[in-house]
């Protein structure tokens, strides 16, 4: 399981986006996520969409 950890304090929005990019990049390499899906998730992180309103949106599972 890979988890985008939005509850962890980061020093900047850019650090959060880098975390999202890292997690989703690993999922692409593992064959669990397509490149277009990764791009959409990272774009949402850049826009701030994945931290509004409740603060928790993506928990990505499916690894065996």
XYZ file of N, CA and C in Angstrom:
192
model
N 0.840 -1.181 0.000
C 0.000 0.000 0.000
C 0.886 1.245 0.000
N 0.476 2.220 -0.765
C 1.154 3.511 -0.782
C 0.159 4.549 -0.295
N 0.624 5.446 0.510
C -0.264 6.428 1.108
C 0.297 7.827 0.912
N -0.538 8.709 0.392
C -0.168 10.115 0.332
C -0.499 10.684 1.697
N 0.528 11.000 2.436
C 0.368 11.412 3.829
C 0.156 12.920 3.922
N -1.107 13.313 3.900
C -1.420 14.739 3.948
C -1.424 15.284 5.368
N -1.464 14.409 6.371
C -1.521 14.883 7.748
C -0.155 15.253 8.317
N 0.906 14.921 7.612
C 2.260 15.238 8.065
C 2.572 16.700 7.755
N 3.136 17.414 8.736
C 3.511 18.807 8.505
C 4.668 18.885 7.515
N 4.539 19.777 6.564
C 5.619 20.056 5.624
C 5.890 21.548 5.657
N 7.092 21.924 5.315
C 7.486 23.330 5.384
C 6.873 24.193 4.295
N 6.374 23.555 3.226
C 5.809 24.336 2.128
C 4.853 23.484 1.318
N 4.065 24.160 0.511
C 3.172 23.466 -0.412
C 4.002 22.658 -1.419
N 5.133 23.216 -1.820
C 6.013 22.519 -2.754
C 6.505 21.195 -2.198
N 6.763 21.145 -0.895
C 7.193 19.897 -0.270
C 6.078 18.862 -0.313
N 4.824 19.306 -0.132
C 3.689 18.392 -0.247
C 3.583 17.866 -1.673
N 3.692 18.754 -2.654
C 3.616 18.344 -4.065
C 4.729 17.352 -4.380
N 5.932 17.585 -3.870
C 7.044 16.660 -4.096
C 6.733 15.287 -3.498
N 6.110 15.256 -2.330
C 5.718 13.981 -1.712
C 4.712 13.251 -2.597
N 3.703 13.974 -3.082
C 2.691 13.381 -3.954
C 3.350 12.836 -5.223
N 4.252 13.600 -5.804
C 4.942 13.163 -7.019
C 5.773 11.914 -6.756
N 6.418 11.851 -5.617
C 7.234 10.690 -5.272
C 6.379 9.438 -5.100
N 5.303 9.554 -4.332
C 4.427 8.399 -4.097
C 3.813 7.919 -5.405
N 3.287 8.837 -6.191
C 2.629 8.433 -7.426
C 3.630 7.921 -8.458
N 4.852 8.452 -8.449
C 5.884 7.920 -9.343
C 6.187 6.464 -9.034
N 6.256 6.126 -7.757
C 6.462 4.739 -7.360
C 5.318 3.843 -7.780
N 4.108 4.366 -7.722
C 2.946 3.578 -8.134
C 2.946 3.324 -9.641
N 3.414 4.315 -10.398
C 3.534 4.120 -11.849
C 4.574 3.038 -12.132
N 5.713 3.111 -11.473
C 6.760 2.107 -11.676
C 6.290 0.709 -11.296
N 5.416 0.623 -10.296
C 4.888 -0.669 -9.847
C 3.743 -1.161 -10.738
N 3.328 -0.335 -11.686
C 2.248 -0.725 -12.579
C 0.861 -0.581 -11.970
N 0.749 0.171 -10.885
C -0.529 0.332 -10.203
C -1.278 1.593 -10.613
N -0.592 2.453 -11.345
C -1.161 3.734 -11.740
C -0.617 4.072 -13.112
N -1.466 4.594 -13.974
C -1.009 5.032 -15.285
C -0.405 6.422 -15.218
N 0.382 6.754 -16.227
C 1.028 8.063 -16.258
C 0.042 9.214 -16.267
N -1.058 9.056 -16.988
C -2.075 10.103 -17.024
C -2.764 10.270 -15.684
N -2.977 9.158 -14.994
C -3.570 9.221 -13.658
C -2.633 9.944 -12.697
N -1.346 9.611 -12.795
C -0.350 10.286 -11.948
C -0.357 11.787 -12.223
N -0.360 12.142 -13.502
C -0.355 13.561 -13.862
C -1.556 14.293 -13.257
N -2.730 13.647 -13.282
C -3.941 14.261 -12.738
C -3.834 14.451 -11.222
N -3.280 13.463 -10.539
C -3.139 13.553 -9.085
C -2.136 14.635 -8.716
N -1.005 14.674 -9.419
C 0.005 15.696 -9.136
C -0.547 17.086 -9.453
N -1.296 17.210 -10.542
C -1.898 18.503 -10.891
C -2.870 18.953 -9.803
N -3.631 18.018 -9.244
C -4.550 18.364 -8.154
C -3.772 18.813 -6.921
N -2.647 18.173 -6.661
C -1.810 18.587 -5.530
C -1.265 19.996 -5.757
N -0.832 20.279 -6.972
C -0.325 21.618 -7.303
C -1.422 22.662 -7.091
N -2.641 22.325 -7.518
C -3.766 23.252 -7.396
C -4.291 23.355 -5.971
N -3.856 22.447 -5.120
C -4.341 22.444 -3.749
C -5.642 21.692 -3.587
N -6.130 21.070 -4.653
C -7.426 20.396 -4.624
C -7.437 19.178 -3.713
N -6.303 18.562 -3.500
C -6.310 17.338 -2.712
C -6.130 17.601 -1.225
N -6.132 18.839 -0.809
C -6.078 19.140 0.618
C -7.303 19.924 1.068
N -8.307 20.022 0.194
C -9.542 20.726 0.531
C -10.727 19.800 0.413
N -11.794 19.904 1.136
C -11.919 20.704 2.334
C -11.545 19.940 3.595
N -11.624 18.618 3.555
C -11.448 17.834 4.778
C -9.999 17.543 5.091
N -9.115 17.706 4.122
C -7.701 17.467 4.380
C -7.230 16.082 4.019
N -8.142 15.163 3.760
C -7.734 13.805 3.403
C -8.558 13.352 2.209
N -7.880 13.051 1.119
C -8.600 12.606 -0.055
C -8.065 11.294 -0.579
N -6.768 11.185 -0.840
C -6.263 10.008 -1.528
C -5.565 9.026 -0.606
N -6.093 7.842 -0.569
C -5.393 6.689 -0.009
C -5.383 5.694 -1.154
N -4.210 5.406 -1.677
C -4.082 4.556 -2.850
C -3.639 3.179 -2.397
N -4.459 2.185 -2.680
C -4.122 0.815 -2.300
C -4.192 -0.074 -3.530
N -3.855 -1.329 -3.357
C -3.960 -2.278 -4.448
C -2.713 -3.101 -4.634
N -1.653 -2.796 -3.912
C -0.436 -3.610 -4.000
C -0.694 -4.960 -3.370
N -0.171 -5.979 -3.975
C -0.388 -7.309 -3.412
C 0.735 -7.685 -2.486
